Amino acid sequence: MSRDLHGYGGVWPDIRWPGGHRCAVSVVLNYEEGAEMQVGDGDPWSEPMGEVLSVVPAGRRDPGQEQIFAYGPRAGLWRMAQALRDHAIPATIFACGRAAERAPHGLAQLARDGHEIASHGWLWRPHADYDSPAAEETALARTEDAIHAATGQRPVGFFCRGAESPWTRDLLARRGYLYASNGFDDDLPYRDAGHPGLVVVPYALDSNDMKFFHPNGFVRASDMIDYVSDALDVLMAEGRAGQPRLLNIGFHLRICGRPGRFPAFSGVLAALAQRREQLFIGTRAQIAHSFAAQVRA
């Protein structure tokens, strides 16, 4: 696979998001808990990254990590869902299939609240790990079924942890997906060169609460609010100059669902709500549909 370092080459398509806006915002809530690797769930190893790096030897059950992840659907989800309602912000939920199957009640509530449910893979793992298209397609289908059983929705978008396999896009196109989000290389959606009918709605890891779990990342809730606000200022200014833009903001139930970090979530939502008249805040499916209608394959 060749790398594209050119992109739009500094000449962006003349598009407007719904409402005539030049800048769109996608809020993503990741629903992964219960789908992380855990020896206690029959997986060969347990996810080491949590509030601290696990010190449990590889191959042994790690109840502490299980509980750190379980905090997400047990507690964090509910205050985050309420904040989305309070600020009337639509979100896209990146839902892992095993998480949807094991904690369907929370995902069903998010769907009832009007949020888009997208596929995040069966497990919270890179799809680059799959050894064959058949194994990966089985996981995709299983995830779609679990999401549908929990919410009544069939996902039209996909994003996996890390990286896709060489054949992920082939499978997504064949299965009728609207968009893929394993792209970190632009501030605007684009067409996949090998699958023109598939829109790439790029994601971002800088404006993402995973940085609370990484050195040199966010420490106080205000760090993330300030960072997102700076990003908004830059992209909105570029939008006013006629350059369409997209800002992605990612959150996790077990991270910003915690009381000490929750103000980052509520504060970002409040900042978006204050600028609502100047932005299009939509689901990733809405963003992909809007782009596809204006930039033909």
Tab-separated table of C-alpha atoms in Angstrom:
chain	number	residue	atom	x	y	z
A	1	MET	CA	0.000	0.000	0.000
A	2	SER	CA	1.490	3.342	-1.047
A	3	ARG	CA	1.342	6.345	1.264
A	4	ASP	CA	-0.385	9.511	0.120
A	5	LEU	CA	1.577	12.515	1.337
A	6	HIS	CA	-0.141	14.896	-1.083
A	7	GLY	CA	-3.813	14.817	-0.086
A	8	TYR	CA	-5.641	17.889	-1.330
A	9	GLY	CA	-2.343	19.645	-2.018
A	10	GLY	CA	-3.498	22.832	-0.301
A	11	VAL	CA	-6.548	23.168	-2.560
A	12	TRP	CA	-9.581	21.959	-0.655
A	13	PRO	CA	-12.983	21.242	-2.193
A	14	ASP	CA	-15.500	24.036	-1.895
A	15	ILE	CA	-17.988	22.391	0.429
A	16	ARG	CA	-20.284	23.557	3.186
A	17	TRP	CA	-21.576	21.481	6.033
A	18	PRO	CA	-25.288	21.482	6.919
A	19	GLY	CA	-26.417	24.952	7.889
A	20	GLY	CA	-23.907	26.501	5.506
A	21	HIS	CA	-21.004	26.128	7.941
A	22	ARG	CA	-17.380	25.665	6.956
A	23	CYS	CA	-16.339	23.911	10.159
A	24	ALA	CA	-17.799	20.628	11.402
A	25	VAL	CA	-17.243	18.896	14.743
A	26	SER	CA	-17.533	15.198	15.488
A	27	VAL	CA	-17.801	14.118	19.129
A	28	VAL	CA	-16.952	10.444	19.620
A	29	LEU	CA	-17.671	8.353	22.697
A	30	ASN	CA	-15.816	5.046	22.720
A	31	TYR	CA	-17.723	2.024	24.074
A	32	GLU	CA	-14.928	-0.507	24.565
A	33	GLU	CA	-15.205	-1.764	28.109
A	34	GLY	CA	-15.721	-5.512	28.208
A	35	ALA	CA	-14.064	-5.864	24.816
A	36	GLU	CA	-10.518	-5.199	25.987
A	37	MET	CA	-8.214	-8.206	26.153
A	38	GLN	CA	-8.543	-9.964	29.517
A	39	VAL	CA	-7.247	-13.373	30.560
A	40	GLY	CA	-10.329	-13.661	32.755
A	41	ASP	CA	-12.450	-13.484	29.612
A	42	GLY	CA	-10.495	-16.227	27.901
A	43	ASP	CA	-8.065	-13.974	26.044
A	44	PRO	CA	-4.362	-14.879	25.923
A	45	TRP	CA	-3.269	-11.702	27.705
A	46	SER	CA	-4.748	-8.790	29.640
A	47	GLU	CA	-4.746	-5.153	28.520
A	48	PRO	CA	-1.872	-3.475	30.401
A	49	MET	CA	-2.898	0.182	29.959
A	50	GLY	CA	-5.280	1.673	32.489
A	51	GLU	CA	-5.001	4.219	35.279
A	52	VAL	CA	-1.524	2.732	35.769
A	53	LEU	CA	0.408	0.130	33.802
A	54	SER	CA	-0.534	-3.305	35.084
A	55	VAL	CA	2.087	-5.189	37.102
A	56	VAL	CA	0.264	-8.534	36.882
A	57	PRO	CA	2.418	-11.093	35.057
A	58	ALA	CA	1.465	-11.769	31.454
A	59	GLY	CA	-0.943	-14.652	31.051
A	60	ARG	CA	-2.542	-14.253	34.483
A	61	ARG	CA	-5.943	-12.817	35.272
A	62	ASP	CA	-5.910	-9.135	36.244
A	63	PRO	CA	-9.028	-8.324	38.319
A	64	GLY	CA	-7.804	-4.783	38.929
A	65	GLN	CA	-7.725	-3.955	35.237
A	66	GLU	CA	-11.094	-5.660	34.756
A	67	GLN	CA	-12.583	-3.334	37.367
A	68	ILE	CA	-10.905	-0.206	35.972
A	69	PHE	CA	-12.560	-0.938	32.643
A	70	ALA	CA	-15.874	-1.936	34.247
A	71	TYR	CA	-16.145	1.525	35.801
A	72	GLY	CA	-16.993	2.829	32.332
A	73	PRO	CA	-20.360	1.139	31.713
A	74	ARG	CA	-21.218	0.892	35.425
A	75	ALA	CA	-20.723	4.546	36.347
A	76	GLY	CA	-19.017	6.811	33.811
A	77	LEU	CA	-21.478	6.136	31.016
A	78	TRP	CA	-24.451	7.536	32.863
A	79	ARG	CA	-23.007	10.933	33.746
A	80	MET	CA	-21.614	11.282	30.226
A	81	ALA	CA	-24.944	10.358	28.630
A	82	GLN	CA	-26.677	12.945	30.813
A	83	ALA	CA	-24.173	15.626	29.820
A	84	LEU	CA	-24.791	14.920	26.136
A	85	ARG	CA	-28.516	15.348	26.778
A	86	ASP	CA	-28.002	18.506	28.828
A	87	HIS	CA	-25.985	20.171	26.073
A	88	ALA	CA	-27.971	18.639	23.190
A	89	ILE	CA	-24.793	17.408	21.487
A	90	PRO	CA	-25.088	14.503	19.038
A	91	ALA	CA	-22.269	11.955	19.192
A	92	THR	CA	-21.013	8.923	17.359
A	93	ILE	CA	-20.428	5.890	19.549
A	94	PHE	CA	-17.518	3.669	18.532
A	95	ALA	CA	-18.870	0.392	19.942
A	96	CYS	CA	-16.927	-2.844	20.160
A	97	GLY	CA	-19.048	-5.911	19.504
A	98	ARG	CA	-18.186	-7.771	22.699
A	99	ALA	CA	-18.897	-4.625	24.720
A	100	ALA	CA	-22.280	-4.269	23.005
A	101	GLU	CA	-23.064	-7.903	23.733
A	102	ARG	CA	-21.994	-7.776	27.387
A	103	ALA	CA	-23.342	-4.324	28.305
A	104	PRO	CA	-26.236	-3.757	25.876
A	105	HIS	CA	-28.285	-1.635	28.290
A	106	GLY	CA	-25.944	1.359	28.142
A	107	LEU	CA	-25.514	1.215	24.392
A	108	ALA	CA	-29.273	0.958	23.945
A	109	GLN	CA	-29.715	4.129	26.016
A	110	LEU	CA	-27.227	6.013	23.868
A	111	ALA	CA	-29.077	4.864	20.750
A	112	ARG	CA	-32.409	5.968	22.253
A	113	ASP	CA	-30.827	9.359	22.897
A	114	GLY	CA	-30.288	9.664	19.146
A	115	HIS	CA	-26.574	8.979	18.854
A	116	GLU	CA	-25.041	7.097	15.935
A	117	ILE	CA	-23.613	3.669	16.753
A	118	ALA	CA	-20.561	2.761	14.661
A	119	SER	CA	-18.469	-0.409	14.623
A	120	HIS	CA	-15.266	-0.442	16.671
A	121	GLY	CA	-14.447	-4.082	15.915
A	122	TRP	CA	-15.384	-7.148	17.943
A	123	LEU	CA	-12.493	-6.627	20.370
A	124	TRP	CA	-10.528	-3.512	21.273
A	125	ARG	CA	-7.572	-4.622	19.180
A	126	PRO	CA	-5.877	-3.619	15.917
A	127	HIS	CA	-7.448	-5.191	12.859
A	128	ALA	CA	-3.906	-5.345	11.499
A	129	ASP	CA	-3.616	-8.412	13.769
A	130	TYR	CA	-5.994	-10.465	11.636
A	131	ASP	CA	-4.281	-13.180	9.612
A	132	SER	CA	-6.997	-13.592	6.979
A	133	PRO	CA	-9.903	-11.709	5.413
A	134	ALA	CA	-12.264	-14.496	6.476
A	135	ALA	CA	-11.393	-14.124	10.166
A	136	GLU	CA	-11.759	-10.360	10.017
A	137	GLU	CA	-15.069	-10.524	8.172
A	138	THR	CA	-16.418	-12.943	10.756
A	139	ALA	CA	-15.535	-10.395	13.452
A	140	LEU	CA	-17.145	-7.555	11.493
A	141	ALA	CA	-20.370	-9.513	11.028
A	142	ARG	CA	-20.428	-10.549	14.669
A	143	THR	CA	-20.015	-6.926	15.728
A	144	GLU	CA	-22.788	-5.748	13.421
A	145	ASP	CA	-25.131	-8.372	14.862
A	146	ALA	CA	-24.286	-7.433	18.465
A	147	ILE	CA	-24.855	-3.728	17.810
A	148	HIS	CA	-28.127	-4.446	16.043
A	149	ALA	CA	-29.312	-6.699	18.862
A	150	ALA	CA	-28.570	-3.992	21.444
A	151	THR	CA	-29.775	-0.920	19.562
A	152	GLY	CA	-31.700	-1.832	16.431
A	153	GLN	CA	-29.071	0.024	14.390
A	154	ARG	CA	-26.755	-1.447	11.762
A	155	PRO	CA	-23.435	0.409	11.759
A	156	VAL	CA	-22.481	2.328	8.619
A	157	GLY	CA	-19.103	3.475	9.947
A	158	PHE	CA	-16.013	1.702	11.211
A	159	PHE	CA	-12.941	2.462	13.292
A	160	CYS	CA	-10.594	-0.006	14.978
A	161	ARG	CA	-7.884	0.442	17.533
A	162	GLY	CA	-4.482	1.061	15.987
A	163	ALA	CA	-4.555	0.138	12.330
A	164	GLU	CA	-6.606	-1.706	9.746
A	165	SER	CA	-5.479	-4.835	7.948
A	166	PRO	CA	-4.530	-4.718	4.243
A	167	TRP	CA	-8.031	-5.949	3.381
A	168	THR	CA	-10.197	-4.057	5.891
A	169	ARG	CA	-11.326	-1.478	3.337
A	170	ASP	CA	-12.195	-4.236	0.851
A	171	LEU	CA	-14.427	-5.831	3.462
A	172	LEU	CA	-16.046	-2.546	4.480
A	173	ALA	CA	-16.834	-1.652	0.877
A	174	ARG	CA	-18.255	-5.105	0.195
A	175	ARG	CA	-20.394	-4.984	3.317
A	176	GLY	CA	-21.882	-1.631	2.333
A	177	TYR	CA	-20.237	0.703	4.848
A	178	LEU	CA	-20.543	4.429	4.236
A	179	TYR	CA	-17.299	5.468	5.893
A	180	ALA	CA	-14.082	4.349	7.538
A	181	SER	CA	-12.291	6.385	10.188
A	182	ASN	CA	-8.820	4.823	10.428
A	183	GLY	CA	-7.240	7.916	8.982
A	184	PHE	CA	-5.232	10.440	10.989
A	185	ASP	CA	-3.902	12.398	8.055
A	186	ASP	CA	-6.271	15.276	7.280
A	187	ASP	CA	-8.674	17.883	8.625
A	188	LEU	CA	-11.274	16.978	6.006
A	189	PRO	CA	-12.896	13.751	4.788
A	190	TYR	CA	-11.692	12.277	1.524
A	191	ARG	CA	-12.410	9.386	-0.811
A	192	ASP	CA	-10.507	6.133	-0.418
A	193	ALA	CA	-8.454	5.811	-3.605
A	194	GLY	CA	-9.048	2.083	-3.906
A	195	HIS	CA	-12.728	2.251	-2.961
A	196	PRO	CA	-14.166	5.565	-4.217
A	197	GLY	CA	-17.589	4.805	-2.757
A	198	LEU	CA	-16.095	4.682	0.747
A	199	VAL	CA	-15.595	8.008	2.510
A	200	VAL	CA	-12.699	8.320	4.935
A	201	VAL	CA	-13.812	10.480	7.860
A	202	PRO	CA	-10.454	10.949	9.577
A	203	TYR	CA	-10.135	10.675	13.333
A	204	ALA	CA	-7.670	12.372	15.712
A	205	LEU	CA	-5.672	11.245	18.718
A	206	ASP	CA	-4.431	14.649	19.875
A	207	SER	CA	-7.866	16.009	20.859
A	208	ASN	CA	-8.632	12.747	22.628
A	209	ASP	CA	-8.943	11.964	26.313
A	210	MET	CA	-6.563	8.993	25.942
A	211	LYS	CA	-3.923	11.668	26.483
A	212	PHE	CA	-4.860	11.615	30.171
A	213	PHE	CA	-3.309	8.122	30.166
A	214	HIS	CA	-0.085	9.132	28.385
A	215	PRO	CA	3.014	11.002	29.605
A	216	ASN	CA	3.195	14.614	28.450
A	217	GLY	CA	-0.550	14.532	27.862
A	218	PHE	CA	-3.457	16.114	29.693
A	219	VAL	CA	-3.260	16.309	33.491
A	220	ARG	CA	-6.042	18.647	34.610
A	221	ALA	CA	-9.481	18.705	33.009
A	222	SER	CA	-8.803	22.285	31.921
A	223	ASP	CA	-5.852	21.075	29.829
A	224	MET	CA	-8.161	19.269	27.427
A	225	ILE	CA	-10.723	22.081	27.365
A	226	ASP	CA	-8.013	24.600	26.497
A	227	TYR	CA	-6.524	22.320	23.838
A	228	VAL	CA	-9.872	21.717	22.134
A	229	SER	CA	-10.723	25.415	22.326
A	230	ASP	CA	-7.427	26.283	20.628
A	231	ALA	CA	-8.137	23.732	17.896
A	232	LEU	CA	-11.595	25.201	17.392
A	233	ASP	CA	-10.172	28.716	17.110
A	234	VAL	CA	-7.721	27.632	14.401
A	235	LEU	CA	-10.154	25.552	12.346
A	236	MET	CA	-12.992	28.070	12.581
A	237	ALA	CA	-10.646	30.841	11.418
A	238	GLU	CA	-9.611	28.700	8.455
A	239	GLY	CA	-13.269	28.018	7.779
A	240	ARG	CA	-14.019	31.733	7.713
A	241	ALA	CA	-11.232	32.040	5.154
A	242	GLY	CA	-13.121	29.615	2.932
A	243	GLN	CA	-11.324	26.388	3.833
A	244	PRO	CA	-13.721	23.636	5.051
A	245	ARG	CA	-12.564	21.797	8.134
A	246	LEU	CA	-13.449	18.973	10.546
A	247	LEU	CA	-12.500	18.681	14.210
A	248	ASN	CA	-12.640	15.277	15.917
A	249	ILE	CA	-12.908	15.018	19.704
A	250	GLY	CA	-12.698	11.574	21.331
A	251	PHE	CA	-13.743	10.414	24.798
A	252	HIS	CA	-13.877	7.143	26.747
A	253	LEU	CA	-16.309	6.008	29.431
A	254	ARG	CA	-13.559	4.860	31.796
A	255	ILE	CA	-11.455	8.000	31.325
A	256	CYS	CA	-13.596	11.144	31.273
A	257	GLY	CA	-16.393	9.292	33.032
A	258	ARG	CA	-14.308	9.583	36.207
A	259	PRO	CA	-15.297	12.535	38.426
A	260	GLY	CA	-11.897	14.244	38.286
A	261	ARG	CA	-11.838	14.192	34.490
A	262	PHE	CA	-15.553	14.577	33.811
A	263	PRO	CA	-15.249	18.397	33.792
A	264	ALA	CA	-13.131	17.976	30.632
A	265	PHE	CA	-16.069	16.270	28.948
A	266	SER	CA	-18.749	18.637	30.208
A	267	GLY	CA	-16.510	21.637	29.596
A	268	VAL	CA	-15.829	20.671	25.981
A	269	LEU	CA	-19.540	20.094	25.399
A	270	ALA	CA	-20.322	23.495	26.908
A	271	ALA	CA	-17.726	25.157	24.654
A	272	LEU	CA	-19.294	23.490	21.617
A	273	ALA	CA	-22.784	24.493	22.691
A	274	GLN	CA	-21.656	28.130	23.025
A	275	ARG	CA	-20.462	28.075	19.400
A	276	ARG	CA	-23.384	26.057	18.100
A	277	GLU	CA	-24.528	28.793	15.697
A	278	GLN	CA	-21.076	28.921	14.099
A	279	LEU	CA	-20.504	25.169	13.650
A	280	PHE	CA	-22.063	22.024	12.338
A	281	ILE	CA	-21.990	19.526	15.199
A	282	GLY	CA	-23.059	16.193	13.786
A	283	THR	CA	-22.582	12.460	13.746
A	284	ARG	CA	-19.916	10.964	11.552
A	285	ALA	CA	-22.581	9.455	9.328
A	286	GLN	CA	-24.077	12.919	8.794
A	287	ILE	CA	-20.639	14.315	8.009
A	288	ALA	CA	-19.900	11.474	5.572
A	289	HIS	CA	-23.267	11.896	3.818
A	290	SER	CA	-22.755	15.658	3.498
A	291	PHE	CA	-19.260	15.210	2.077
A	292	ALA	CA	-20.346	12.453	-0.335
A	293	ALA	CA	-23.187	14.595	-1.682
A	294	GLN	CA	-20.761	17.429	-2.527
A	295	VAL	CA	-17.599	15.551	-3.530
A	296	ARG	CA	-18.500	12.889	-6.042
A	297	ALA	CA	-16.576	9.670	-6.434
